[in-house]
XYZ file of C-alpha atoms in Angstrom:
313
model
C 102.150 71.675 103.383
C 103.175 71.023 99.762
C 99.610 70.129 98.878
C 98.471 73.423 100.451
C 101.047 75.412 98.464
C 100.004 73.674 95.233
C 96.337 74.326 95.987
C 97.009 77.996 96.650
C 99.094 78.388 93.497
C 96.291 76.776 91.421
C 93.766 79.056 93.154
C 95.611 82.097 91.743
C 94.564 81.100 88.216
C 90.799 81.937 88.524
C 91.706 85.036 90.516
C 93.996 86.299 87.736
C 91.414 85.434 85.072
C 88.755 87.520 86.880
C 91.206 90.364 87.380
C 92.216 90.202 83.698
C 88.607 90.282 82.539
C 87.644 93.207 84.803
C 90.722 95.255 83.865
C 90.196 94.563 80.147
C 86.538 95.560 80.323
C 87.142 98.719 82.359
C 89.908 99.931 80.032
C 87.793 99.359 76.900
C 84.676 101.039 78.382
C 86.581 104.063 79.679
C 86.379 107.168 77.490
C 89.283 107.894 75.147
C 90.903 106.184 72.180
C 94.627 105.358 71.896
C 94.342 105.519 68.087
C 93.384 109.183 68.412
C 96.359 109.841 70.704
C 98.755 108.114 68.294
C 97.338 109.867 65.209
C 97.700 113.354 66.687
C 95.512 116.435 66.539
C 95.459 116.810 62.762
C 94.743 113.226 61.719
C 91.800 112.464 59.425
C 89.077 109.930 60.396
C 90.526 107.555 57.797
C 93.975 107.677 59.380
C 92.498 107.070 62.836
C 90.429 104.127 61.486
C 93.606 102.660 59.888
C 95.508 102.861 63.173
C 92.553 101.309 65.032
C 92.499 98.470 62.536
C 96.261 97.909 62.858
C 95.980 97.709 66.667
C 92.987 95.382 66.495
C 90.770 97.889 68.285
C 88.098 97.604 65.578
C 87.370 93.988 66.582
C 84.444 93.127 68.919
C 85.344 93.268 72.627
C 84.963 89.492 73.075
C 87.353 88.835 70.157
C 89.864 91.303 71.522
C 89.704 89.618 74.948
C 90.151 86.096 73.428
C 93.164 87.252 71.385
C 94.733 88.862 74.429
C 93.923 85.851 76.618
C 95.481 83.482 74.104
C 98.709 85.502 74.213
C 98.623 85.441 78.010
C 98.519 81.641 78.007
C 101.763 81.705 76.055
C 103.321 84.099 78.578
C 102.991 87.037 76.199
C 101.672 90.202 77.901
C 101.492 91.983 74.586
C 103.363 94.780 72.771
C 103.321 98.382 73.930
C 101.244 100.525 71.563
C 103.627 103.494 71.711
C 107.123 101.933 72.158
C 106.543 98.707 70.193
C 108.474 96.881 72.913
C 107.191 93.733 74.647
C 105.458 94.502 77.962
C 107.597 91.889 79.697
C 110.718 93.712 78.532
C 109.413 97.045 79.828
C 108.517 95.476 83.189
C 111.954 93.898 83.410
C 113.640 97.248 82.698
C 111.657 99.058 85.422
C 111.437 96.269 88.013
C 114.648 96.930 89.967
C 113.926 100.511 91.206
C 110.418 99.517 92.362
C 111.529 96.327 94.070
C 114.451 97.994 95.825
C 112.294 100.919 96.971
C 109.594 98.571 98.265
C 112.069 96.251 99.966
C 113.910 99.030 101.757
C 110.583 100.605 102.769
C 109.216 97.344 104.242
C 112.444 96.653 106.163
C 112.708 100.218 107.483
C 108.982 100.414 108.400
C 109.034 97.117 110.238
C 112.214 97.967 112.182
C 110.720 101.317 113.269
C 107.026 100.431 113.734
C 107.244 97.209 115.702
C 109.394 98.644 118.553
C 107.149 101.730 118.602
C 104.047 99.550 118.870
C 105.569 97.427 121.656
C 106.688 100.558 123.521
C 103.184 102.077 123.198
C 101.579 98.885 124.543
C 104.075 98.672 127.411
C 103.515 102.335 128.355
C 99.748 102.229 127.798
C 98.030 105.468 128.798
C 101.297 107.371 129.241
C 102.460 110.393 127.174
C 104.691 108.022 125.188
C 101.673 105.942 124.172
C 99.658 109.052 123.253
C 102.577 110.580 121.300
C 103.051 107.407 119.226
C 99.331 107.118 118.537
C 99.150 110.785 117.470
C 102.050 110.222 115.099
C 100.228 107.144 113.758
C 97.085 109.155 113.083
C 99.146 111.803 111.286
C 100.858 109.077 109.243
C 97.453 107.764 108.192
C 95.918 111.165 107.513
C 98.594 112.903 105.438
C 98.793 111.745 101.790
C 102.069 110.361 100.511
C 102.605 113.157 97.982
C 102.211 115.831 100.711
C 104.805 114.092 102.906
C 107.088 113.811 99.845
C 106.895 117.485 98.946
C 107.435 118.573 102.603
C 110.565 116.379 102.761
C 111.848 117.745 99.458
C 111.324 121.320 100.608
C 112.966 120.758 104.001
C 115.910 118.432 103.207
C 116.612 119.167 99.553
C 115.682 122.808 98.883
C 116.306 124.455 102.271
C 119.041 122.302 103.876
C 120.460 120.902 100.609
C 121.352 117.645 102.350
C 119.769 115.198 99.932
C 119.035 115.084 96.182
C 115.549 116.024 95.038
C 115.009 113.330 92.411
C 116.568 110.397 90.645
C 117.670 106.836 91.218
C 120.991 104.964 91.406
C 121.280 101.186 91.352
C 122.666 99.623 94.567
C 124.616 97.192 92.371
C 126.674 99.965 90.816
C 126.713 102.673 93.531
C 125.473 101.437 96.911
C 125.998 104.618 98.896
C 124.531 106.682 96.052
C 121.492 104.413 96.203
C 121.127 104.944 99.952
C 121.428 108.699 99.521
C 118.849 108.802 96.734
C 116.484 106.509 98.647
C 116.245 108.385 101.939
C 113.497 110.785 100.994
C 111.346 108.337 98.895
C 111.547 105.697 101.694
C 110.622 108.258 104.389
C 107.658 109.454 102.345
C 106.440 106.001 101.450
C 106.922 104.480 104.918
C 104.848 107.074 106.832
C 101.511 105.322 106.326
C 103.108 101.867 106.590
C 104.715 102.698 109.960
C 101.401 104.046 111.231
C 99.567 100.873 110.212
C 102.085 98.416 111.676
C 102.590 100.424 114.909
C 98.859 100.535 115.639
C 98.366 96.816 114.978
C 101.471 95.946 117.029
C 100.188 98.007 119.945
C 96.739 96.364 119.846
C 98.114 92.839 119.521
C 100.700 93.213 122.285
C 98.146 94.848 124.585
C 95.838 91.854 124.147
C 98.632 89.386 124.856
C 99.799 91.302 127.929
C 96.435 90.515 129.557
C 97.046 86.741 129.316
C 97.709 84.584 132.373
C 101.093 83.336 131.143
C 102.351 86.938 131.043
C 101.389 87.398 134.704
C 103.057 84.055 135.469
C 106.257 85.140 133.722
C 106.312 88.380 135.693
C 105.576 86.500 138.930
C 108.611 84.305 138.258
C 110.701 87.472 138.257
C 111.604 87.551 134.587
C 112.909 90.915 133.357
C 110.400 93.084 131.568
C 112.334 93.134 128.307
C 112.162 89.329 128.126
C 108.443 89.366 128.943
C 107.801 91.846 126.166
C 110.066 90.511 123.447
C 109.981 86.752 124.085
C 106.508 86.133 125.544
C 104.331 89.040 124.360
C 105.729 89.985 120.936
C 106.207 86.387 119.815
C 102.588 85.497 120.592
C 101.335 88.713 119.003
C 103.325 88.148 115.808
C 100.576 86.581 113.616
C 98.337 89.694 113.377
C 101.439 91.841 112.875
C 102.654 89.666 109.990
C 99.121 89.783 108.524
C 98.992 93.554 108.530
C 102.475 93.764 106.971
C 101.227 91.582 104.135
C 98.022 93.539 103.665
C 100.020 96.778 103.811
C 101.801 95.789 100.642
C 98.681 96.796 98.750
C 99.009 100.247 100.264
C 102.677 100.157 99.362
C 101.974 99.447 95.681
C 99.603 102.413 95.537
C 102.144 104.614 97.290
C 104.943 103.514 94.980
C 103.073 104.912 91.966
C 102.839 108.346 93.629
C 106.319 108.289 95.162
C 108.082 107.344 91.937
C 106.249 110.098 90.102
C 107.175 112.761 92.662
C 110.836 111.673 92.951
C 111.232 110.885 89.229
C 112.241 107.258 89.872
C 112.162 105.134 86.676
C 110.190 102.251 88.169
C 106.953 100.461 87.538
C 104.949 103.275 89.154
C 106.198 105.756 86.584
C 105.484 103.194 83.875
C 101.865 102.895 85.093
C 101.364 106.653 85.076
C 102.864 107.079 81.612
C 100.765 104.167 80.237
C 97.531 105.555 81.738
C 98.217 109.036 80.266
C 98.786 107.509 76.817
C 96.077 104.842 77.188
C 98.604 102.145 76.401
C 96.285 99.191 77.063
C 98.825 96.323 76.929
C 101.127 97.942 79.519
C 98.269 98.776 81.914
C 96.800 95.273 81.663
C 100.182 93.626 82.027
C 101.188 95.671 85.048
C 97.866 95.103 86.895
C 98.163 91.384 86.285
C 101.778 91.446 87.458
C 100.883 93.283 90.659
C 97.937 90.970 91.271
C 100.118 87.896 90.883
C 102.733 89.452 93.178
C 100.081 90.208 95.829
C 98.616 86.685 95.751
C 102.097 85.129 96.023
C 102.940 87.398 98.911
C 99.828 86.296 100.792
C 100.851 82.686 100.187
C 104.276 83.478 101.652
C 102.609 85.014 104.699
C 100.473 81.906 105.208
C 103.630 79.839 105.183
C 105.360 82.159 107.674
C 102.414 81.645 110.031
C 103.425 77.991 110.443
C 106.956 79.039 111.374
C 105.844 81.651 113.914
C 103.018 79.658 115.479
C 103.512 75.843 115.484
C 99.777 75.373 116.281
C 98.898 76.462 112.731
C 98.901 73.574 110.267
C 97.501 73.258 106.766
């Protein structure tokens, strides 16, 4: 197991190098110049050239990549062009809101979607099954920002039950955090619940056709035990897989959700950096999310061995 973990951790290095190269190349080839943005509308070509030289943007692309890669090897993600703060500092400042929003969304989505999927499989073909599947299709089809604005209009503007925007840390005001998080979590979890519920239904349906399920029922075991102990446990691996893959959807949704609800997290930082063409922040954040995603997949592979003893590495 430890050899497998070490091998997977080492395998992240070429992945991150490829991601870094692609991101660097795409950002440099995209139209626009941060030196022009910094200089303003009335800057002369000489002033723009001076800023470009100060930022190192006048160097050949290969030289720029080697300089940036050398800093990465020392754990330095660079300095923000506009704030002059280290990218690692900016990520650290914005990490908590994004992590808390993502964590609450994953927990809430799993607690809601798995029972719904099991119920749909158990009541296959009934109106309950059809209703849950229709809700899943709606969850997939409606964009996150549309769900967010509908929730804001209904619960914040019309009913005035919940705040429209903002964020409070759970470490200073826990109940304030819960109140502020209700709408962002509901908006962000819609697609996640749809994904997990559909996969849970399909996996449990497949397991319910197995002989050992018929044997358990023939022995007179109660249906809840058949579903939760025999069916759900053996259908857990695909469900865990889709939860892990869904994190990629979650990262994309976090960017939109934090922008709509004005949450000062990494998603807002990405949007601000893209608008200003702040290369170091964009590159640093994409590398950070890539590393996070790879590590999460490693964690899921390890969880497989705990859920299904037949899996060994």
